[in-house]
Tab-separated table of C-alpha atoms in Angstrom:
chain	number	residue	atom	x	y	z
A	1	MET	CA	6.929	-5.213	4.610
A	2	ALA	CA	3.907	-6.740	2.935
A	3	GLN	CA	3.581	-6.615	-0.815
A	4	ASP	CA	1.194	-3.805	-1.614
A	5	PRO	CA	-1.513	-5.099	-3.984
A	6	HIS	CA	-1.612	-1.648	-5.562
A	7	PRO	CA	1.922	-0.204	-5.693
A	8	VAL	CA	2.322	3.525	-5.351
A	9	PRO	CA	2.045	5.135	-8.826
A	10	LEU	CA	4.741	7.433	-10.168
A	11	ASN	CA	2.353	10.360	-10.481
A	12	LEU	CA	-0.467	11.857	-8.419
A	13	PRO	CA	-3.828	10.058	-8.669
A	14	VAL	CA	-6.433	11.740	-10.865
A	15	GLY	CA	-9.002	10.953	-8.196
A	16	VAL	CA	-12.769	10.549	-8.387
A	17	THR	CA	-14.041	14.085	-7.815
A	18	ASP	CA	-14.120	17.139	-10.050
A	19	ILE	CA	-11.861	18.941	-7.583
A	20	SER	CA	-9.308	16.116	-7.591
A	21	ALA	CA	-9.267	16.271	-11.409
A	22	GLU	CA	-8.656	20.023	-11.217
A	23	VAL	CA	-5.846	19.460	-8.718
A	24	TYR	CA	-4.299	16.877	-11.035
A	25	ASP	CA	-4.561	19.213	-14.060
A	26	LEU	CA	-3.046	22.016	-11.992
A	27	HIS	CA	-0.218	19.755	-10.926
A	28	MET	CA	0.507	18.751	-14.529
A	29	LEU	CA	0.302	22.360	-15.772
A	30	ILE	CA	2.884	23.508	-13.229
A	31	PHE	CA	5.014	20.437	-13.924
A	32	TYR	CA	5.095	21.251	-17.662
A	33	ILE	CA	5.900	24.906	-16.920
A	34	CYS	CA	8.781	23.829	-14.673
A	35	CYS	CA	10.053	21.475	-17.395
A	36	ALA	CA	9.899	24.278	-19.979
A	37	ILE	CA	11.804	26.606	-17.635
A	38	ALA	CA	14.423	23.927	-16.997
A	39	VAL	CA	14.889	23.264	-20.716
A	40	ALA	CA	15.182	26.988	-21.497
A	41	VAL	CA	17.551	27.840	-18.644
A	42	PHE	CA	19.826	24.808	-18.984
A	43	GLY	CA	19.713	25.101	-22.804
A	44	VAL	CA	21.002	28.678	-22.687
A	45	MET	CA	23.534	27.772	-20.022
A	46	PHE	CA	24.989	24.768	-21.848
A	47	TYR	CA	24.955	26.644	-25.177
A	48	SER	CA	26.886	29.494	-23.573
A	49	ILE	CA	29.364	27.154	-21.885
A	50	PHE	CA	30.075	25.314	-25.146
A	51	TYR	CA	30.165	28.124	-27.741
A	52	HIS	CA	31.577	30.862	-25.573
A	53	ARG	CA	34.260	28.963	-23.718
A	54	LYS	CA	37.753	30.393	-23.273
A	55	SER	CA	39.403	27.763	-25.549
A	56	ARG	CA	37.411	29.211	-28.478
A	57	GLY	CA	38.706	32.669	-27.753
A	58	ALA	CA	35.522	34.029	-26.231
A	59	LYS	CA	35.802	37.150	-24.104
A	60	ALA	CA	33.329	38.231	-21.449
A	61	ALA	CA	31.196	41.280	-22.230
A	62	ASN	CA	32.129	44.329	-20.207
A	63	PHE	CA	28.853	45.913	-19.140
A	64	HIS	CA	27.134	46.250	-15.765
A	65	HIS	CA	23.629	47.436	-16.569
A	66	SER	CA	20.956	46.732	-19.197
A	67	THR	CA	17.452	48.103	-18.826
A	68	ALA	CA	16.137	45.773	-21.518
A	69	VAL	CA	17.520	42.664	-19.791
A	70	GLU	CA	16.093	43.718	-16.422
A	71	ILE	CA	12.652	44.249	-17.955
A	72	VAL	CA	12.784	40.865	-19.643
A	73	TRP	CA	13.900	38.875	-16.572
A	74	THR	CA	11.216	40.613	-14.485
A	75	ALA	CA	8.378	40.329	-16.975
A	76	ILE	CA	8.866	36.648	-17.852
A	77	PRO	CA	8.730	35.310	-14.231
A	78	LEU	CA	5.761	37.605	-13.544
A	79	PHE	CA	3.914	36.192	-16.521
A	80	ILE	CA	4.726	32.642	-15.401
A	81	LEU	CA	3.487	33.308	-11.857
A	82	ILE	CA	0.225	34.750	-13.166
A	83	ALA	CA	-0.227	31.747	-15.456
A	84	MET	CA	0.067	29.452	-12.429
A	85	ALA	CA	-1.788	31.618	-9.878
A	86	VAL	CA	-5.022	32.138	-11.825
A	87	PRO	CA	-6.067	28.451	-12.136
A	88	ALA	CA	-4.655	27.678	-8.660
A	89	ALA	CA	-6.756	30.438	-7.048
A	90	LYS	CA	-9.840	29.255	-8.926
A	91	THR	CA	-9.373	25.708	-7.601
A	92	LEU	CA	-8.669	26.864	-4.040
A	93	ILE	CA	-11.825	29.006	-4.004
A	94	ALA	CA	-13.871	26.041	-5.233
A	95	MET	CA	-12.362	23.793	-2.541
A	96	GLU	CA	-13.515	26.195	0.181
A	97	ASP	CA	-17.135	26.381	-0.995
A	98	THR	CA	-18.963	24.079	1.434
A	99	SER	CA	-22.403	25.616	0.831
A	100	GLU	CA	-25.516	23.639	-0.168
A	101	ALA	CA	-24.223	20.319	1.116
A	102	ASP	CA	-26.532	17.293	0.987
A	103	LEU	CA	-24.863	15.593	3.940
A	104	THR	CA	-22.587	16.759	6.778
A	105	ILE	CA	-20.187	14.416	8.527
A	106	LYS	CA	-18.230	15.387	11.616
A	107	ILE	CA	-14.835	13.681	11.761
A	108	THR	CA	-13.041	13.640	15.113
A	109	GLY	CA	-9.477	12.385	15.400
A	110	TYR	CA	-8.434	10.349	18.428
A	111	GLN	CA	-5.143	8.637	19.263
A	112	TRP	CA	-5.392	6.563	17.071
A	113	LYS	CA	-8.785	6.205	15.496
A	114	TRP	CA	-11.451	8.262	13.779
A	115	HIS	CA	-14.958	8.995	14.980
A	116	TYR	CA	-17.545	9.592	12.239
A	117	GLU	CA	-20.850	11.282	13.035
A	118	TYR	CA	-23.530	11.679	10.364
A	119	MET	CA	-24.978	14.988	11.520
A	120	GLY	CA	-28.732	14.959	12.026
A	121	GLU	CA	-28.995	11.231	11.266
A	122	ASP	CA	-28.258	9.747	14.731
A	123	VAL	CA	-25.550	7.553	13.249
A	124	ASP	CA	-21.979	7.555	14.516
A	125	PHE	CA	-19.159	5.072	14.986
A	126	PHE	CA	-15.425	4.737	15.499
A	127	SER	CA	-13.055	3.516	12.808
A	128	SER	CA	-9.746	1.945	13.850
A	129	LEU	CA	-6.961	-0.097	12.320
A	130	HIS	CA	-8.376	-3.551	11.557
A	131	PRO	CA	-7.849	-5.909	14.549
A	132	ASP	CA	-5.995	-8.473	12.391
A	133	HIS	CA	-3.554	-5.806	11.228
A	134	ASN	CA	-3.214	-4.443	14.750
A	135	ARG	CA	-2.243	-7.869	16.040
A	136	ALA	CA	0.150	-8.472	13.141
A	137	ARG	CA	2.065	-5.264	13.761
A	138	GLN	CA	2.810	-6.151	17.386
A	139	THR	CA	6.379	-7.241	18.063
A	140	GLY	CA	6.584	-11.011	18.280
A	141	SER	CA	3.077	-11.599	16.963
A	142	GLY	CA	4.325	-14.356	14.664
A	143	ILE	CA	1.876	-13.269	11.969
A	144	ASP	CA	3.183	-12.996	8.421
A	145	VAL	CA	2.051	-9.571	7.253
A	146	ASN	CA	2.288	-10.769	3.640
A	147	ASP	CA	-0.855	-12.776	4.333
A	148	LEU	CA	-2.837	-9.599	5.048
A	149	HIS	CA	-4.491	-7.729	2.205
A	150	TRP	CA	-3.933	-3.979	2.399
A	151	TYR	CA	-1.637	-4.342	5.414
A	152	LEU	CA	-1.976	-1.286	7.720
A	153	LYS	CA	-4.456	0.255	5.264
A	154	GLU	CA	-7.570	-1.604	6.430
A	155	VAL	CA	-10.060	-0.561	9.133
A	156	ASP	CA	-12.778	-2.225	11.149
A	157	ASN	CA	-15.499	0.276	10.105
A	158	GLU	CA	-15.454	2.052	6.740
A	159	LEU	CA	-16.853	5.522	6.218
A	160	VAL	CA	-19.755	5.028	3.798
A	161	LEU	CA	-20.595	7.933	1.474
A	162	PRO	CA	-23.088	8.448	-1.359
A	163	VAL	CA	-21.991	8.976	-4.960
A	164	GLY	CA	-23.161	12.182	-6.645
A	165	ARG	CA	-24.094	14.070	-3.463
A	166	LYS	CA	-22.180	16.943	-1.926
A	167	VAL	CA	-20.723	15.840	1.405
A	168	ARG	CA	-19.451	18.454	3.826
A	169	PHE	CA	-16.763	17.318	6.273
A	170	LEU	CA	-16.244	18.975	9.660
A	171	HIS	CA	-12.831	18.219	11.137
A	172	THR	CA	-11.780	18.389	14.782
A	173	ALA	CA	-9.764	16.309	17.265
A	174	ALA	CA	-10.150	15.135	20.845
A	175	ASP	CA	-6.506	15.014	21.896
A	176	VAL	CA	-3.715	16.041	19.524
A	177	ILE	CA	-3.562	17.406	15.982
A	178	HIS	CA	-4.479	14.933	13.232
A	179	ALA	CA	-5.156	15.393	9.514
A	180	TRP	CA	-7.799	13.434	7.588
A	181	TRP	CA	-6.453	12.798	4.093
A	182	VAL	CA	-7.901	10.815	1.186
A	183	PRO	CA	-5.919	11.560	-2.016
A	184	ASP	CA	-8.570	10.208	-4.414
A	185	LEU	CA	-11.058	12.738	-3.034
A	186	ALA	CA	-8.511	15.606	-2.907
A	187	VAL	CA	-9.600	16.067	0.699
A	188	LYS	CA	-7.013	16.866	3.361
A	189	ARG	CA	-7.611	19.066	6.368
A	190	ASP	CA	-6.072	19.414	9.821
A	191	SER	CA	-8.112	18.176	12.782
A	192	ILE	CA	-7.285	20.467	15.718
A	193	PRO	CA	-8.680	20.166	19.267
A	194	GLY	CA	-11.037	23.056	19.981
A	195	PHE	CA	-11.353	24.085	16.328
A	196	ILE	CA	-13.625	23.082	13.449
A	197	ASN	CA	-12.189	22.990	9.926
A	198	GLU	CA	-14.247	22.030	6.910
A	199	ASN	CA	-14.055	20.925	3.299
A	200	TRP	CA	-16.214	18.889	0.954
A	201	ALA	CA	-16.385	16.345	-1.858
A	202	ILE	CA	-18.758	15.056	-4.506
A	203	ILE	CA	-17.627	11.551	-5.421
A	204	ASN	CA	-18.261	10.627	-9.050
A	205	GLU	CA	-17.553	6.890	-8.984
A	206	PRO	CA	-18.421	4.066	-6.557
A	207	GLY	CA	-15.430	2.366	-5.010
A	208	VAL	CA	-13.189	2.058	-1.988
A	209	TYR	CA	-10.734	4.898	-1.447
A	210	ARG	CA	-7.944	4.841	1.103
A	211	GLY	CA	-6.018	7.458	2.976
A	212	LYS	CA	-4.398	8.070	6.333
A	213	CYS	CA	-3.660	10.611	8.994
A	214	ALA	CA	-1.285	13.122	7.405
A	215	GLU	CA	-0.168	14.774	10.631
A	216	LEU	CA	2.551	13.350	12.880
A	217	CYS	CA	0.120	12.772	15.742
A	218	GLY	CA	2.108	10.422	17.938
A	219	ARG	CA	4.003	7.187	18.201
A	220	ASP	CA	1.355	5.162	16.354
A	221	HIS	CA	0.611	7.786	13.746
A	222	GLY	CA	1.320	5.255	11.002
A	223	PHE	CA	-1.475	2.982	12.211
A	224	MET	CA	-4.351	5.403	11.640
A	225	PRO	CA	-5.718	4.594	8.180
A	226	VAL	CA	-8.825	5.997	6.508
A	227	VAL	CA	-11.093	3.885	4.306
A	228	VAL	CA	-14.009	5.433	2.423
A	229	ARG	CA	-16.573	3.269	0.622
A	230	ALA	CA	-18.572	5.235	-1.954
A	231	VAL	CA	-21.864	3.646	-2.985
A	232	PRO	CA	-24.791	4.715	-5.203
A	233	ALA	CA	-27.182	7.133	-3.506
A	234	GLU	CA	-30.008	4.573	-3.220
A	235	GLU	CA	-27.690	2.039	-1.615
A	236	PHE	CA	-26.424	4.694	0.785
A	237	ASP	CA	-29.971	5.588	1.862
A	238	ALA	CA	-30.688	1.929	2.588
A	239	TRP	CA	-27.408	1.599	4.526
A	240	LEU	CA	-28.197	4.714	6.581
A	241	THR	CA	-31.660	3.413	7.461
A	242	GLU	CA	-30.168	0.094	8.484
A	243	GLN	CA	-27.564	1.833	10.620
A	244	LYS	CA	-30.230	3.841	12.441
A	245	GLY	CA	-31.979	0.623	13.388
A	246	GLU	CA	-28.756	-1.002	14.507
A	247	GLU	CA	-27.749	2.045	16.516
A	248	ALA	CA	-31.030	1.939	18.432
A	249	VAL	CA	-30.628	-1.776	19.147
A	250	GLN	CA	-27.001	-1.344	20.163
A	251	ALA	CA	-27.842	1.619	22.409
A	252	ALA	CA	-30.494	-0.412	24.216
A	253	ALA	CA	-28.147	-3.374	24.582
A	254	GLN	CA	-25.353	-1.127	25.839
A	255	ALA	CA	-27.647	0.487	28.410
A	256	ALA	CA	-28.672	-2.949	29.700
A	257	GLU	CA	-25.054	-4.061	29.786
A	258	ASP	CA	-23.932	-0.974	31.694
A	259	ALA	CA	-26.723	-1.471	34.233
A	260	SER	CA	-25.741	-5.064	35.007
A	261	GLU	CA	-23.275	-6.300	37.615
A	262	TRP	CA	-20.281	-8.312	36.392
A	263	ASP	CA	-18.201	-10.925	38.167
A	264	LEU	CA	-14.421	-10.854	38.349
A	265	ASP	CA	-13.704	-13.493	35.703
A	266	ASP	CA	-15.960	-11.858	33.109
A	267	LEU	CA	-14.475	-8.440	33.782
A	268	ILE	CA	-10.917	-9.728	33.400
A	269	ALA	CA	-11.741	-11.603	30.177
A	270	ARG	CA	-13.397	-8.566	28.635
A	271	GLY	CA	-10.776	-6.223	30.053
A	272	LYS	CA	-7.988	-8.120	28.337
A	273	HIS	CA	-9.769	-7.729	25.006
A	274	VAL	CA	-10.233	-3.998	25.614
A	275	TYR	CA	-6.614	-3.666	26.718
A	276	ASP	CA	-5.307	-5.474	23.620
A	277	ASN	CA	-7.282	-3.196	21.304
A	278	ASN	CA	-6.657	0.131	23.026
A	279	CYS	CA	-3.723	0.057	25.460
A	280	VAL	CA	-1.084	-2.325	24.082
A	281	ALA	CA	0.494	0.206	21.730
A	282	CYS	CA	1.691	2.346	24.653
A	283	HIS	CA	1.758	0.049	27.684
A	284	GLN	CA	2.817	-3.149	25.849
A	285	GLY	CA	1.232	-6.562	26.009
A	286	GLY	CA	2.862	-7.479	29.313
A	287	GLY	CA	2.113	-4.122	30.942
A	288	GLN	CA	5.784	-3.112	31.073
A	289	GLY	CA	5.184	0.164	29.174
A	290	LEU	CA	7.825	2.240	27.397
A	291	PRO	CA	9.165	4.542	30.147
A	292	PRO	CA	9.356	7.428	30.566
A	293	THR	CA	6.744	8.417	27.951
A	294	PHE	CA	4.453	5.434	28.505
A	295	PRO	CA	4.678	4.180	32.126
A	296	ALA	CA	4.265	0.541	33.056
A	297	ILE	CA	0.946	-0.799	34.317
A	298	THR	CA	2.612	-3.573	36.286
A	299	ASP	CA	3.306	-2.418	39.875
A	300	SER	CA	2.285	1.131	38.956
A	301	PRO	CA	0.869	3.546	41.582
A	302	VAL	CA	-2.233	3.911	39.414
A	303	ALA	CA	-3.007	0.199	39.156
A	304	LEU	CA	-2.226	-0.412	42.836
A	305	GLY	CA	-3.771	2.814	44.169
A	306	ALA	CA	-7.336	3.976	44.731
A	307	ILE	CA	-9.695	2.448	42.185
A	308	ASP	CA	-11.642	5.691	41.708
A	309	ASP	CA	-8.436	7.471	40.671
A	310	HIS	CA	-7.673	4.615	38.291
A	311	ILE	CA	-11.107	4.910	36.678
A	312	ALA	CA	-10.768	8.702	36.417
A	313	ILE	CA	-7.440	8.496	34.553
A	314	ILE	CA	-8.794	6.074	31.972
A	315	LYS	CA	-12.073	7.927	31.612
A	316	LYS	CA	-10.739	11.486	31.573
A	317	GLY	CA	-7.083	11.091	30.588
A	318	LYS	CA	-4.211	12.898	32.265
A	319	ALA	CA	-3.321	16.451	31.311
A	320	GLY	CA	0.258	17.036	30.233
A	321	THR	CA	0.848	13.404	29.293
A	322	ALA	CA	0.138	11.174	26.311
A	323	MET	CA	-2.709	9.508	28.244
A	324	ALA	CA	-5.878	10.234	26.246
A	325	ALA	CA	-9.424	10.292	27.654
A	326	PHE	CA	-11.378	7.135	26.805
A	327	GLY	CA	-14.659	8.312	28.286
A	328	GLY	CA	-16.093	9.098	24.856
A	329	VAL	CA	-14.490	6.107	23.203
A	330	LEU	CA	-15.216	3.148	25.477
A	331	SER	CA	-18.471	2.214	27.189
A	332	ASP	CA	-18.775	2.182	30.980
A	333	SER	CA	-18.611	-1.623	30.834
A	334	ASP	CA	-15.412	-1.534	28.794
A	335	ILE	CA	-13.745	0.928	31.176
A	336	ALA	CA	-14.823	-1.104	34.216
A	337	ALA	CA	-13.436	-4.234	32.555
A	338	VAL	CA	-10.068	-2.775	31.590
A	339	VAL	CA	-9.606	-1.219	35.040
A	340	THR	CA	-10.322	-4.573	36.645
A	341	PHE	CA	-7.963	-6.337	34.229
A	342	GLN	CA	-5.130	-3.898	34.905
A	343	ARG	CA	-5.559	-4.297	38.676
A	344	ASN	CA	-5.794	-8.094	38.562
A	345	GLY	CA	-3.676	-8.963	35.533
A	346	LEU	CA	-0.356	-7.936	34.003
A	347	GLY	CA	1.397	-9.075	37.200
A	348	ASN	CA	-0.928	-7.139	39.546
A	349	SER	CA	-3.266	-8.770	42.059
A	350	VAL	CA	-5.093	-6.019	43.926
A	351	GLY	CA	-8.258	-8.096	44.214
A	352	ASP	CA	-10.877	-5.362	43.830
A	353	ILE	CA	-13.168	-4.867	40.836
A	354	ALA	CA	-14.838	-1.966	39.064
A	355	GLN	CA	-18.458	-2.122	37.953
A	356	PRO	CA	-19.988	-0.044	35.128
A	357	VAL	CA	-21.983	1.927	37.687
A	358	ASP	CA	-18.706	2.963	39.346
A	359	VAL	CA	-17.544	4.369	36.010
A	360	ALA	CA	-20.807	6.182	35.438
A	361	VAL	CA	-20.629	8.090	38.732
A	362	ASN	CA	-16.897	8.810	38.567
């Protein structure tokens, strides 16, 4: 395991939002109450054991009912519960208040990446485990993970947020249940297919804050980090404007790419790259899979069968299995490439090819 540059602290982080500070104070309040209870209970117990032991001639009291004692042991826990419930309820109510947000971001969980959409801004992108870390974690990669900074906690695209503005998060998922969790922001909410959950944050300090999926979402659950980069509001506005320009350029380039016709060698070369970044975790680098949950690609009925069925499975997934739909994740060119690679690589040699137009009409 790589040496973590920032070892896990003994206590909860205070965080960088007002809510996270309230959560920390609440945690410490309850911790001190629990300590006081422990000292009182064990103090009385040990005192009684020592001073009223049999060797000192102590005799047990012979009574079976005391109204005063029952009132005391009911009233004290009730008072303690009220002392903890009042500030906890206040914090929980504040955490649910998503009104008057300056920015709304829709977060969709996929196996195993996040999709961020800046609502109303025409900016969206996927965020996955950094390719260097993804390669290093593969069995037999030969890469020393100690050479990687923030091993398994780094992504290819960070979520950029403004400091001092209220950001509303909408959480959902495209396949299985995930949970987007960033401790420094005190933000954690389940992402459930077909449902929208929400919470919010106002970040007080610029910086990079890390989290992960907090739901056991599948075999590679541990490789689904979250990285948030908080920047001053002016810097965020400039970044958002730049992203809008890049998105338009990328959309035009993607449209031209999807409209072109590829040859076999180019499709296989690109398909291998797509396969390594999206399929290896389940189907393994050599296409042997991990049966029965993750079937092999090599000599499989899908890779050797009708190419339209092959495209449909990758594009739309397969109900009742762990095969997720990649239609909203990969471009038509990427799907055409990986289909061609799977049919003409990994020990297969079908000989046919898929073009982006075939994916578009499937």
